[in-house]
Structure formats: structure tokens, C-alpha cells
PDB file of C-alpha atoms and ligand atoms in Angstrom:
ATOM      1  CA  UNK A  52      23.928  -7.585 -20.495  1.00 65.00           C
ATOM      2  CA  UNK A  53      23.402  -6.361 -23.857  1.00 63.00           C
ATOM      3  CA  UNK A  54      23.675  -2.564 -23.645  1.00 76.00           C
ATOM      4  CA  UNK A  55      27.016  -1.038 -24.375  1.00 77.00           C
ATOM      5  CA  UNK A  56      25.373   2.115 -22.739  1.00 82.00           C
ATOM      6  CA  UNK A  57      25.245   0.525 -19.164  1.00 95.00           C
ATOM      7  CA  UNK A  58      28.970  -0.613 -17.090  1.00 96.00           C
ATOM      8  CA  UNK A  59      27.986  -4.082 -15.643  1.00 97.00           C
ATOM      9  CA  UNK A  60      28.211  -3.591 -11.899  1.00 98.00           C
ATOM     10  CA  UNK A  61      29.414  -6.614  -9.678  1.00 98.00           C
ATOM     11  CA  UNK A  62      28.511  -4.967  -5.638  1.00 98.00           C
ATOM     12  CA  UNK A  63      29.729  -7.278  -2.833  1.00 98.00           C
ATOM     13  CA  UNK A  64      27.372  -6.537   0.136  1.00 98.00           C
ATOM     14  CA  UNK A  65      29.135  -7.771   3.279  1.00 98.00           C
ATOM     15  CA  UNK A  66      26.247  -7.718   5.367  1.00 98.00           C
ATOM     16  CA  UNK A  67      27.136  -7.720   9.147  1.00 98.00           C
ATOM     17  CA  UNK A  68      30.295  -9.651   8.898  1.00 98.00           C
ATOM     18  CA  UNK A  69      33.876  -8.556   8.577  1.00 98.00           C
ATOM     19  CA  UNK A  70      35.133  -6.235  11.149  1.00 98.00           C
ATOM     20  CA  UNK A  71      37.834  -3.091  10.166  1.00 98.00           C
ATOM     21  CA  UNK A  72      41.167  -5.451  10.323  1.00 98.00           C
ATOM     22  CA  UNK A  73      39.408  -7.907   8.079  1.00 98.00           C
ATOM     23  CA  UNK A  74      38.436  -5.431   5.826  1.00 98.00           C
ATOM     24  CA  UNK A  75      41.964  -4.227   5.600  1.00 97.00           C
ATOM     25  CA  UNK A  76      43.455  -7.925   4.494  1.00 97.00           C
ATOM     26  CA  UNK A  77      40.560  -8.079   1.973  1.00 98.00           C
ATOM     27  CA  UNK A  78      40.734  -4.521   0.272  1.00 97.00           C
ATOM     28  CA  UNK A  79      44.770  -5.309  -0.064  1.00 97.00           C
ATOM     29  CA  UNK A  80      43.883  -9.196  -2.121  1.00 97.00           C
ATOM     30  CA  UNK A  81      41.484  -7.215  -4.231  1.00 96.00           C
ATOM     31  CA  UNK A  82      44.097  -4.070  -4.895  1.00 95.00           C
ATOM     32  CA  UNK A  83      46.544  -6.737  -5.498  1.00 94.00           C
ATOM     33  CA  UNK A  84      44.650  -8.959  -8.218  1.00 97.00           C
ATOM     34  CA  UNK A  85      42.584  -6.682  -9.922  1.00 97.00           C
ATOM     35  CA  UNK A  86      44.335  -5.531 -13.313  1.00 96.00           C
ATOM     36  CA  UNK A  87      42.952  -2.087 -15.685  1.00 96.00           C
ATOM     37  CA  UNK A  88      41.008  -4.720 -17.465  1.00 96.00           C
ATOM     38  CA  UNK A  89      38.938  -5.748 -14.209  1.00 97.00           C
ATOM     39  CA  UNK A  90      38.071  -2.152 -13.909  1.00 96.00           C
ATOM     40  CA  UNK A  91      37.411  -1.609 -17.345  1.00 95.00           C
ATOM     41  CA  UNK A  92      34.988  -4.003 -18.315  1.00 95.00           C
ATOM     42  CA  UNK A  93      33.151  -4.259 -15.105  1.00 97.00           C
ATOM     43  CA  UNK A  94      32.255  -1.690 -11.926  1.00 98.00           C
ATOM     44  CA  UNK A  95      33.293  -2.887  -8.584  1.00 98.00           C
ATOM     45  CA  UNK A  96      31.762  -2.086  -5.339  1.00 98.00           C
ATOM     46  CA  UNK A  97      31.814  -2.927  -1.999  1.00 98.00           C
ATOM     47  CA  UNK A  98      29.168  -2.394   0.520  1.00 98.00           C
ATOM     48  CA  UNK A  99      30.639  -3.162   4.255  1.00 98.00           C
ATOM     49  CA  UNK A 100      29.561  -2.109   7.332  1.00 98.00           C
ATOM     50  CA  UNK A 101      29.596   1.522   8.692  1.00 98.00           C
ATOM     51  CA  UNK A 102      32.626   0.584  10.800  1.00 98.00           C
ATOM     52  CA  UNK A 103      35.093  -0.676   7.967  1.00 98.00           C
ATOM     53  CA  UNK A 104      33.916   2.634   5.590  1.00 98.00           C
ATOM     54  CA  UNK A 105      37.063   4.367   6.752  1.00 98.00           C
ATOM     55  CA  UNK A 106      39.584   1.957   6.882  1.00 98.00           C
ATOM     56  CA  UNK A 107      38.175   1.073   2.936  1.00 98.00           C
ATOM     57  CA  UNK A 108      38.665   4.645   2.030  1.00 98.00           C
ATOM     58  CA  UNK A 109      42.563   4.798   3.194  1.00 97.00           C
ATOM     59  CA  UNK A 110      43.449   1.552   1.152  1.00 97.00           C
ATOM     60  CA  UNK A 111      41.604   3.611  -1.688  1.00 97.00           C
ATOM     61  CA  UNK A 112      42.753   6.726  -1.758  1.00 96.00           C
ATOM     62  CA  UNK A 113      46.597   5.308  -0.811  1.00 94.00           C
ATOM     63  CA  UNK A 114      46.623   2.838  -4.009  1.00 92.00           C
ATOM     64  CA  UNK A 115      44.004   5.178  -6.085  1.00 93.00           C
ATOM     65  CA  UNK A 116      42.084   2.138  -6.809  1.00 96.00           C
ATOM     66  CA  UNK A 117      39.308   2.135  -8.924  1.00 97.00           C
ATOM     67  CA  UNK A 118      37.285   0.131  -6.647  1.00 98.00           C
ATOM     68  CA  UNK A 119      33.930   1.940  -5.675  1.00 98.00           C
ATOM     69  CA  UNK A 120      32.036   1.804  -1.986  1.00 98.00           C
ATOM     70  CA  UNK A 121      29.267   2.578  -0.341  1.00 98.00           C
ATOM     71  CA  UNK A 122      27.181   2.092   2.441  1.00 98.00           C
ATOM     72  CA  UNK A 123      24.665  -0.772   3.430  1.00 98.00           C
ATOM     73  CA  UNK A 124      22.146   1.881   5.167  1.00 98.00           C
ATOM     74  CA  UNK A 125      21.487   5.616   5.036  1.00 98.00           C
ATOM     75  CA  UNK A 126      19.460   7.720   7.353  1.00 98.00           C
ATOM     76  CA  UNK A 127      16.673   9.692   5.834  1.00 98.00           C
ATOM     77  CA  UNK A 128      17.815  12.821   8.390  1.00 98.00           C
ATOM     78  CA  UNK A 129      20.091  15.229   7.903  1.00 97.00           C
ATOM     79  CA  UNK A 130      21.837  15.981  11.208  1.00 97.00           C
ATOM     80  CA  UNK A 131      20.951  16.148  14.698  1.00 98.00           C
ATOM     81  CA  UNK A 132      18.927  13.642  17.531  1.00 98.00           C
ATOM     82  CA  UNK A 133      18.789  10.189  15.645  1.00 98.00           C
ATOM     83  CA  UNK A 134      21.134   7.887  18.095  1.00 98.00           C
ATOM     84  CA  UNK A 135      22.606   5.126  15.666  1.00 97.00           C
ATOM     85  CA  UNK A 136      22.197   6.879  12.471  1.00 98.00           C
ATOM     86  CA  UNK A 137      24.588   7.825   9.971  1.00 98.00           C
ATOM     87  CA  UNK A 138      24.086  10.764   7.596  1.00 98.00           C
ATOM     88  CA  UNK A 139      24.294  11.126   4.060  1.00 98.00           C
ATOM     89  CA  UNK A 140      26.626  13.676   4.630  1.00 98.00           C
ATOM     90  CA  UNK A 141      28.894  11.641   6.757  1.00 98.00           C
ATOM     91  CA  UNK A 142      29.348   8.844   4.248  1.00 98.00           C
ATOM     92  CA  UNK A 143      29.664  11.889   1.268  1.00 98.00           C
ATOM     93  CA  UNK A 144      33.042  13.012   3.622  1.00 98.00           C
ATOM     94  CA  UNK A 145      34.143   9.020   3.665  1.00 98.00           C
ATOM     95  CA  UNK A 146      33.880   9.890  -0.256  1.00 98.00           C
ATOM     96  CA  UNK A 147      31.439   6.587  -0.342  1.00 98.00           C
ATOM     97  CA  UNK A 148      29.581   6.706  -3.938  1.00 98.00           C
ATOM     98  CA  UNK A 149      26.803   4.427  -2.923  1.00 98.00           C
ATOM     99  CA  UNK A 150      23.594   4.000  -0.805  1.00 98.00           C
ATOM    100  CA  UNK A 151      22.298   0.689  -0.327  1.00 98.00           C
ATOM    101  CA  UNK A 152      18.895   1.177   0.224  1.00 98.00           C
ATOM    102  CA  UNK A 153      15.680  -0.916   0.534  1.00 98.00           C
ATOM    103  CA  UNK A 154      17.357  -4.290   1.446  1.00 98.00           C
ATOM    104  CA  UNK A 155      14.685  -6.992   2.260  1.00 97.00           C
ATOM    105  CA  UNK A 156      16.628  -7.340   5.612  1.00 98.00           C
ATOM    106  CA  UNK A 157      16.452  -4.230   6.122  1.00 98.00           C
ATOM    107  CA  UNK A 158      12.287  -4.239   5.337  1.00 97.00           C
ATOM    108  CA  UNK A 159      11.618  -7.080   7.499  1.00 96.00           C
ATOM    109  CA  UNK A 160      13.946  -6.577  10.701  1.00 97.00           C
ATOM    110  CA  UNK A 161      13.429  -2.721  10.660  1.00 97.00           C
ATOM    111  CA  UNK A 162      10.168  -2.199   9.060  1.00 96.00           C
ATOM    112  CA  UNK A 163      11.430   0.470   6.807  1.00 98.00           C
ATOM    113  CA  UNK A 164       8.410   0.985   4.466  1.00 98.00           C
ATOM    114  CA  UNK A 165       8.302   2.322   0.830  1.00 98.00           C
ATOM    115  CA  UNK A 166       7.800   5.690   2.179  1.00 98.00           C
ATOM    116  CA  UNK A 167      10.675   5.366   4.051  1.00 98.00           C
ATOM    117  CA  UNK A 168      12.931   3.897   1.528  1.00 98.00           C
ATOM    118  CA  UNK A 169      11.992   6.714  -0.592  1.00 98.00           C
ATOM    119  CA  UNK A 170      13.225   9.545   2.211  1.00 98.00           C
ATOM    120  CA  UNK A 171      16.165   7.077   2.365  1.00 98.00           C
ATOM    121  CA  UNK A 172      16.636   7.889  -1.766  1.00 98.00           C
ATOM    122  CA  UNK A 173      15.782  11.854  -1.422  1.00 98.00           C
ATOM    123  CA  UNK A 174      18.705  11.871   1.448  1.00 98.00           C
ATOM    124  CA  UNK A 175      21.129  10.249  -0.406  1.00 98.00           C
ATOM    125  CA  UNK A 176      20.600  11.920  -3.634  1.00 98.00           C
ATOM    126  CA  UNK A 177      20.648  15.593  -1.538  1.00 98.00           C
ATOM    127  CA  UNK A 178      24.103  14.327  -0.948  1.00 98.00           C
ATOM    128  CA  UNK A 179      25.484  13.579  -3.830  1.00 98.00           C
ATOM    129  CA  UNK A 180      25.371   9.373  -3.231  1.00 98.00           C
ATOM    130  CA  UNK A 181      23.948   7.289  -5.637  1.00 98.00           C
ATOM    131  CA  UNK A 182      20.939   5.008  -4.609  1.00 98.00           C
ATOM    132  CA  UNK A 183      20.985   1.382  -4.787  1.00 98.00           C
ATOM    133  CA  UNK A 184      17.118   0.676  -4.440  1.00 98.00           C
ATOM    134  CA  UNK A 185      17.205  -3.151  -3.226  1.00 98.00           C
ATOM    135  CA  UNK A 186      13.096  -4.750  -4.527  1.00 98.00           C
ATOM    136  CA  UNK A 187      11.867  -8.348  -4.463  1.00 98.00           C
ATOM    137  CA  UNK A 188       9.612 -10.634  -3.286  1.00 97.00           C
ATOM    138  CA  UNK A 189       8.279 -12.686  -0.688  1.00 95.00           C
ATOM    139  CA  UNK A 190       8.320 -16.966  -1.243  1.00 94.00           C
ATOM    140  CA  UNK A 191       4.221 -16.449  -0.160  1.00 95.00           C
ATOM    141  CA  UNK A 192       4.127 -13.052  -2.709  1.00 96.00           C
ATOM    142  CA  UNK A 193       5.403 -15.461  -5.498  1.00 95.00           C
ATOM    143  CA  UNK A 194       3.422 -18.091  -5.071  1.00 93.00           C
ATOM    144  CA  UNK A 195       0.675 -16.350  -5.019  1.00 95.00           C
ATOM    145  CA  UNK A 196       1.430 -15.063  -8.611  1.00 96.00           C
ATOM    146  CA  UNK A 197       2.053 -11.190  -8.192  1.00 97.00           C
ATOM    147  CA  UNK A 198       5.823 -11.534  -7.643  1.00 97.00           C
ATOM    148  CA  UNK A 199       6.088  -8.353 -10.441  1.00 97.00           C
ATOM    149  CA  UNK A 200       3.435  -6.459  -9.300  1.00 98.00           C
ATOM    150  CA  UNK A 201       4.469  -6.443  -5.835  1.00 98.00           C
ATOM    151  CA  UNK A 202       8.240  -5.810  -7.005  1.00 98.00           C
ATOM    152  CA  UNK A 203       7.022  -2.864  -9.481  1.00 98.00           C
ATOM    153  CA  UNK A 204       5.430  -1.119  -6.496  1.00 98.00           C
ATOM    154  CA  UNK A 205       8.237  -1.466  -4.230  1.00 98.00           C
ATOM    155  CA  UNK A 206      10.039   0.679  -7.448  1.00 98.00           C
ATOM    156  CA  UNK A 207       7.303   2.866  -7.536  1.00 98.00           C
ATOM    157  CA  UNK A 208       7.344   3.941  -3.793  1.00 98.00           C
ATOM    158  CA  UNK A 209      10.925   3.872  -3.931  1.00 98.00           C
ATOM    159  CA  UNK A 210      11.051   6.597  -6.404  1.00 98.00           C
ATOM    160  CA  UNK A 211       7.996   8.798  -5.759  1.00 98.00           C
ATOM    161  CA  UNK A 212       8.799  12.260  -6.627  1.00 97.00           C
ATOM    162  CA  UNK A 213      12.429  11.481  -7.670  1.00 97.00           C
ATOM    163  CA  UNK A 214      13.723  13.834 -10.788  1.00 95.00           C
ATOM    164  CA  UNK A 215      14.647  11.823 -13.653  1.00 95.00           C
ATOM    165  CA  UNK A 216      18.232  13.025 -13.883  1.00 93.00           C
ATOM    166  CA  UNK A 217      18.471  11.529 -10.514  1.00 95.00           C
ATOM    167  CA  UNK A 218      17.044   8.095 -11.463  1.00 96.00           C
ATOM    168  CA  UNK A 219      19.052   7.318 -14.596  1.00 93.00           C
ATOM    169  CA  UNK A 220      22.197   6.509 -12.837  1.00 94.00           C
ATOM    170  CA  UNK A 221      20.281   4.904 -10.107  1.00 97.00           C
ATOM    171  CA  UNK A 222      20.758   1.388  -9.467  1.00 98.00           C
ATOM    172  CA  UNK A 223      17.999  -1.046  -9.125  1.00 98.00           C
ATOM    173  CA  UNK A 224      18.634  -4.600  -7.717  1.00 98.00           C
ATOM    174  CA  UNK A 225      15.973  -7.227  -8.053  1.00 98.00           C
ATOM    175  CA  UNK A 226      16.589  -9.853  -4.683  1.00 98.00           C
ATOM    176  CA  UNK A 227      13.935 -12.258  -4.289  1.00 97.00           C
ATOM    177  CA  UNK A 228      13.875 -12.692  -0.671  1.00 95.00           C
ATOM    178  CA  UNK A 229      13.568 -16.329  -0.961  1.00 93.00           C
ATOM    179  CA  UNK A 230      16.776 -16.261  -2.999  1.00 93.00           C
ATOM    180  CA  UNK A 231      18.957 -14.792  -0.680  1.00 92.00           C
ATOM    181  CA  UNK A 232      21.395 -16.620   1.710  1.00 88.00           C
ATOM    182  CA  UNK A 233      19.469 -20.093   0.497  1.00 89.00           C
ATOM    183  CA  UNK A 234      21.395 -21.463  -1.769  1.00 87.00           C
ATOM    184  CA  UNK A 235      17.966 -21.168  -4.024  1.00 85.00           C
ATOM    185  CA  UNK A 236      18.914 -18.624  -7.263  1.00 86.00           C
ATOM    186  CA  UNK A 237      16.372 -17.236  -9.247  1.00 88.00           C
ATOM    187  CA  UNK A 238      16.590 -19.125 -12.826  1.00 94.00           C
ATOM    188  CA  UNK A 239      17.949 -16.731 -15.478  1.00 95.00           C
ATOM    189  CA  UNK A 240      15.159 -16.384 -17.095  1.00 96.00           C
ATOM    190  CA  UNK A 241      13.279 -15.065 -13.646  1.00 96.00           C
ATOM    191  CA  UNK A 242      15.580 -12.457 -13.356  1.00 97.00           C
ATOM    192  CA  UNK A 243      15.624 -11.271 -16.677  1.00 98.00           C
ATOM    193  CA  UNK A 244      11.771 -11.440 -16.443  1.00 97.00           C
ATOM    194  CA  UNK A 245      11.705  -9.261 -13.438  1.00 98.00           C
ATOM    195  CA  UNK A 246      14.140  -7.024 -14.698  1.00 98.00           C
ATOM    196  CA  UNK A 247      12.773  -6.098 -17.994  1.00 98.00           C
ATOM    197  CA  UNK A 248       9.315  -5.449 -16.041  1.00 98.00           C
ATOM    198  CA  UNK A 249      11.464  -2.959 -13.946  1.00 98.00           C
ATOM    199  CA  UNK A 250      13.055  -1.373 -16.781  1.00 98.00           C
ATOM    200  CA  UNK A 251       9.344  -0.985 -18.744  1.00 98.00           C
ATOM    201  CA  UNK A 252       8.149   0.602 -15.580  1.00 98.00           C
ATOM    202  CA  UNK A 253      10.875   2.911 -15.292  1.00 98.00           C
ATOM    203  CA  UNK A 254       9.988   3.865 -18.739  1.00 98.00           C
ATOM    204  CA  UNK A 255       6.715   4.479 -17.998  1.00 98.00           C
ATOM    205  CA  UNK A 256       7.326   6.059 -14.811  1.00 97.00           C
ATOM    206  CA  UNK A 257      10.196   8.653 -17.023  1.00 97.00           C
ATOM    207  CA  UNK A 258      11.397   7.584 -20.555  1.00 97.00           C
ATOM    208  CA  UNK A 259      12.454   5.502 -22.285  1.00 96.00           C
ATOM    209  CA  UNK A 260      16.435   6.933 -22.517  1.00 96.00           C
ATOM    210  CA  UNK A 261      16.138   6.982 -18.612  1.00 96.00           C
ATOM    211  CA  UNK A 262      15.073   3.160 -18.832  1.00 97.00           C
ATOM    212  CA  UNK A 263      17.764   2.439 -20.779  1.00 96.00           C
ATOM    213  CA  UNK A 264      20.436   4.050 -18.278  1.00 96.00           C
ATOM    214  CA  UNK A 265      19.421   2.430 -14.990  1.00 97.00           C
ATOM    215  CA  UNK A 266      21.412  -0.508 -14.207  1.00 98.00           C
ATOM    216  CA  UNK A 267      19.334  -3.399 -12.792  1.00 98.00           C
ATOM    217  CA  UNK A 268      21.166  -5.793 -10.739  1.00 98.00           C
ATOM    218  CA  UNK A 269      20.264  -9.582  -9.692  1.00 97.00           C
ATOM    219  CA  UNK A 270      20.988 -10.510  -6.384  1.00 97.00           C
ATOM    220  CA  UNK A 271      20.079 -13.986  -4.476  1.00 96.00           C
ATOM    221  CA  UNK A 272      22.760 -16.672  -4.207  1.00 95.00           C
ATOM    222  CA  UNK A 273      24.874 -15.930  -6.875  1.00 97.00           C
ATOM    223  CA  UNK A 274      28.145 -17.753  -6.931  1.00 96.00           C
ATOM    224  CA  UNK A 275      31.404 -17.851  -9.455  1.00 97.00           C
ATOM    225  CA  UNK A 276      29.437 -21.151 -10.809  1.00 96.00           C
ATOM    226  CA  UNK A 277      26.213 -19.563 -12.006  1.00 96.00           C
ATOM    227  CA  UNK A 278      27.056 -15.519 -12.920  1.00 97.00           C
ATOM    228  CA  UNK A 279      27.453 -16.446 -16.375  1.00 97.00           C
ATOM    229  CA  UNK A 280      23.969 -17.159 -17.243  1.00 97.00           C
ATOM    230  CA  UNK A 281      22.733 -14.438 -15.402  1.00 97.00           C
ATOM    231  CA  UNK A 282      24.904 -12.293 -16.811  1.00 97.00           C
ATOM    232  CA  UNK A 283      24.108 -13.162 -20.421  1.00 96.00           C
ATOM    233  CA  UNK A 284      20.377 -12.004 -20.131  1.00 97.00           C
ATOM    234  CA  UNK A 285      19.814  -8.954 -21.514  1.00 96.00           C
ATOM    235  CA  UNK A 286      18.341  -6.598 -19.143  1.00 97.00           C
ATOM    236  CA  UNK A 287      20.576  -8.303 -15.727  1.00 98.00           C
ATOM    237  CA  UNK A 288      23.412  -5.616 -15.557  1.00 98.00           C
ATOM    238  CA  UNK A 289      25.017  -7.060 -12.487  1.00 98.00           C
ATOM    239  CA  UNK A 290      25.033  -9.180  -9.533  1.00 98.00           C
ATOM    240  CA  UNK A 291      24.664  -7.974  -6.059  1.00 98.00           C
ATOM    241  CA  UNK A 292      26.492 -11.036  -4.043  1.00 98.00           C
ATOM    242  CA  UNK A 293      25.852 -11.259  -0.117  1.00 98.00           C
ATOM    243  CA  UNK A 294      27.595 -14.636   0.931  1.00 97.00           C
ATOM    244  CA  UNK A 295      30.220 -15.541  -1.704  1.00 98.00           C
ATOM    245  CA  UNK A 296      31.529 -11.920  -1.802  1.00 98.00           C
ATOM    246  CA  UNK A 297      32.905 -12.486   1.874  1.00 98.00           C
ATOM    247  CA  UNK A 298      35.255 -14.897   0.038  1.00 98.00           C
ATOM    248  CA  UNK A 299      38.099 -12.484  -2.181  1.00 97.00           C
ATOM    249  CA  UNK A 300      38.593 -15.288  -4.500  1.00 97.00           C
ATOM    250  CA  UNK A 301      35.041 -15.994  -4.953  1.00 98.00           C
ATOM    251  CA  UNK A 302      34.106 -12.364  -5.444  1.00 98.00           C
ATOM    252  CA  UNK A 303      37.101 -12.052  -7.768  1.00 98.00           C
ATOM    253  CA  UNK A 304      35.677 -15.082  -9.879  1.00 97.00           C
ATOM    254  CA  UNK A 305      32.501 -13.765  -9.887  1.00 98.00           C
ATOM    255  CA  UNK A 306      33.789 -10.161 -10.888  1.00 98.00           C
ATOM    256  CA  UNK A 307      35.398 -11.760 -14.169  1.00 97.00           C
ATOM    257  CA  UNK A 308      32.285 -13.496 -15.036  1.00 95.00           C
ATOM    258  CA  UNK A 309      32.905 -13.870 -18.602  1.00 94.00           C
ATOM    259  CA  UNK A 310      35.750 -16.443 -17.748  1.00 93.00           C
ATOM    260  CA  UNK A 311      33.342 -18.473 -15.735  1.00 92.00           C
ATOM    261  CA  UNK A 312      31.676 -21.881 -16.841  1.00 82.00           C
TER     262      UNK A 312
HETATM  263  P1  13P B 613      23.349 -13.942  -0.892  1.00 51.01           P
HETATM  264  O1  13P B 613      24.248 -13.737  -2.071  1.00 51.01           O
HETATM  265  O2  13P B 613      24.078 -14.437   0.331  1.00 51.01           O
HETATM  266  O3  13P B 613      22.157 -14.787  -1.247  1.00 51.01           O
HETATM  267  O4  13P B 613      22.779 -12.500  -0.464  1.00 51.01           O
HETATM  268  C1  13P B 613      22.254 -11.672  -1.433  1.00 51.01           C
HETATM  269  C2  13P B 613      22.032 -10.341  -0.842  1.00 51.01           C
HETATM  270  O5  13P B 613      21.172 -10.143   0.003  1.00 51.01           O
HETATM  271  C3  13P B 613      22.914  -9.239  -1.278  1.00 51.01           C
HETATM  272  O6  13P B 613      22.444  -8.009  -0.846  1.00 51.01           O
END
């Protein structure tokens, strides 16, 4: 995190855990503890599930926090016969600023494609969300040696036809599948690999100024104990934490990341 240009970004994806009441208790420990300089050195999102969105919002909008949400899932539809979906439009009125989109769970339990992922971006950018395009690879794709190549085509698909204006305050986050919920982090220098390979194709892809906007995110079994060195490398911009966010004071730690070890 080098660039003075980009906010670092610390996004707390809950996954399908916490229910509304939970959600409630947590959003009050994080009002409570976080101070102006939280919020001014570092972005703070959380991603819960559809169900908490509102009860996130209240605590919110009652305490004007500066804490940011959005959703874990968009549909690529606007309105109208897709049973279980939730529109772009719906989580726009729940004032959510985010889209999580793309999240290797999502990929392999759902088999949302890159074409669909990228409908998935077009919706939430036609309202007025920002995307958080989730890319990484397999243990077999890594292995195997094309762990970039396969990760700078999921970025590709992912943003096929997208105007630049829209991608330069996109967020990317790099999660090596075999990183996540394993214990098993990425080394530093992995993830600062993979993300200046994402930033060079986004260059490519646009320009250069719109590479240097994007904010690229690591996520894969970060904790309070190893942020810090992920966090120094010069192209990671932020963490997106799955297990240890579920804990307040763990997501707190990891939010203050220069005051870790
Ligand atoms: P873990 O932090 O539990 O490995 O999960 C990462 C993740 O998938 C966040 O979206």
C-alpha cells in the first residue's frame, strides 16, 4: 500500500453466518470502538447477508457512521420473475454502496460464469453500486503454473465492455481459492505478485491512471497476526477477511493494521 491516491479498504464478508439480531450487537461494538482516525486512514465495509442489510442500514443512518456495506450477491435482472433474487435496485434503496461479485463460492456452488459475473457488474453499475469483482485460483490451476493467467481472464470476462469511468473505482480482490477458510494465506509476495499482474492488465485493458485507481484487495485467511505484511506490499490495497471478520475484535485488529505485529 504505497499509493496515497488509493483509501486502503478492510471488507469483512460474513458469508452465511450471522443472522439480523447478531448483526445488530456487532454493528453497535464496531460504532462504539471505531474513532475519526479508523475511518480516516482506512475504508470499512461490511458484506452480510441479504437478511441483516436492513437492520445494518438503521444502526447507520441512526449513528451516521462512516462504516460502508454492501451486498454478498447481486442479480444480473432488473425486476420481475427471478424467485430468490435481489435487485440492484433493491440494495441501491437499502443505500448499500457495494456488490460483491464473482466470489469463488459463488463460481463453484452456483456456476456463475465470467459472462455472468460480468451481467452481475453491468447491473450493479446501472444502479449506482460499486463492484467488488472477487478472481483467483484453483490449488490444481496453481500447480499447474497458470495461476495469473487464469486470474487475468477471470478480470477480463469480468469487465468485458465495462466503461472506464466505471472501472476506476472498482474493486478487485485477488482470493486464491485454496486460501480461503484454510488457514493456508497466500505469502506476501504471492499477493503482491498477483496483484501487480491485475493492475498491468487493467492498464492494458484502459490506462494507466485507471490502473492506478482500482483498489486490489487480498483475501484468503487473513488474520490480525499476518495483515501487516500484506499490507506493506505495494500494489495489496486491502484485505477482504471471511472467517476472522465474524469476530468484532479480530476485524477491529485487523482494520488498524498498522498497529499489528
Ligand atoms: P477467509 O478469510 O475465511 O479465508 O475467507 C476469505 C473470503 O472468502 C472472503 O471473501
Amino acid at each position: 500500500m504505497t499509493n496515497e491516491n488509493r483509501q486502503p479498504v478492510m471488507a469483512g464478508n460474513w458469508k452465511m453466518n450471522v443472522n439480523h439480531l447478531e448483526a445488530i450487537a456487532y454493528m453497535n461494538k464496531m460504532a462504539f470502538s471505531l474513532v475519526d482516525a479508523d475511518y480516516a486512514r482506512t475504508e470499512v465495509v461490511i458484506f452480510p447477508p441479504f437478511t441483516d442489510l436492513r437492520s445494518v442500514q438503521t444502526i447507520v443512518d441512526a449513528d451516521h457512521l462512516s462504516i460502508t456495506y454492501g451486498a454478498q450477491d447481486i442479480s444480473a435482472h432488473e425486476a420481475g420473475a427471478y424467485t430468490g433474487e435481489v435487485s440492484g435496485s433493491m440494495l441501491k434503496k437499502l443505500k448499500a454502496k457495494y456488490a460483491l461479485i464473482g466470489h469463488s463460492e459463488r463460481r463453484a456452488h452456483h456456476n456463475e460464469s465470467d459472462e455472468l459475473v460480468n451481467a452481475k457488474v453491468k447491473a450493479a453499475i446501472k444502479s449506482d453500486l460499486i463492484p467488488m469483482i472477487a478472481v483467483g485460483e484453483t490449488l490444481d490451476i496453481r500447480q499447474s503454473g497458470n495461476a495469473i493467467e487464469h486470474t487475468l481472464s477471470q478480470v477480463t470476462g469480468a469487465l468485458k465492455d465495462v466503461r472506464s469511468n466505471y472501472v476506476d473505482e472498482s474493486v478487485i480482490a485477488y482470493e486464491p481459492v485454496w486460501a480461503i477458510g484454510t488457514g493456508e494465506v497466500a505469502t506476501p509476495q504471492d499477493a503482491q505478485d498477483m496483484s501487480l499482474a491485475i493492475r498491468e492488465k487493467i492498464s492494458k485493458l484502459y490506462n494507466q491512471e485507471v490502473a492506478d485507481k482500482v483498489r486490489i484487495l487480498y483475501g484468503g485467511s487473513v488474520k490480525a497476526g499476518n495483515v501487516k505484511t500484506i499490507m506493506e506490499q505495494p500494489d495489496v490495497d486491502g484485505a477482504l477477511v471471511g472467517g476472522a471478520a465474524l469476530d468484532p475484535d479480530e476485524f477491529l485488529r485487523i482494520i488498524r493494521w498498522p498497529d499489528q505485529p
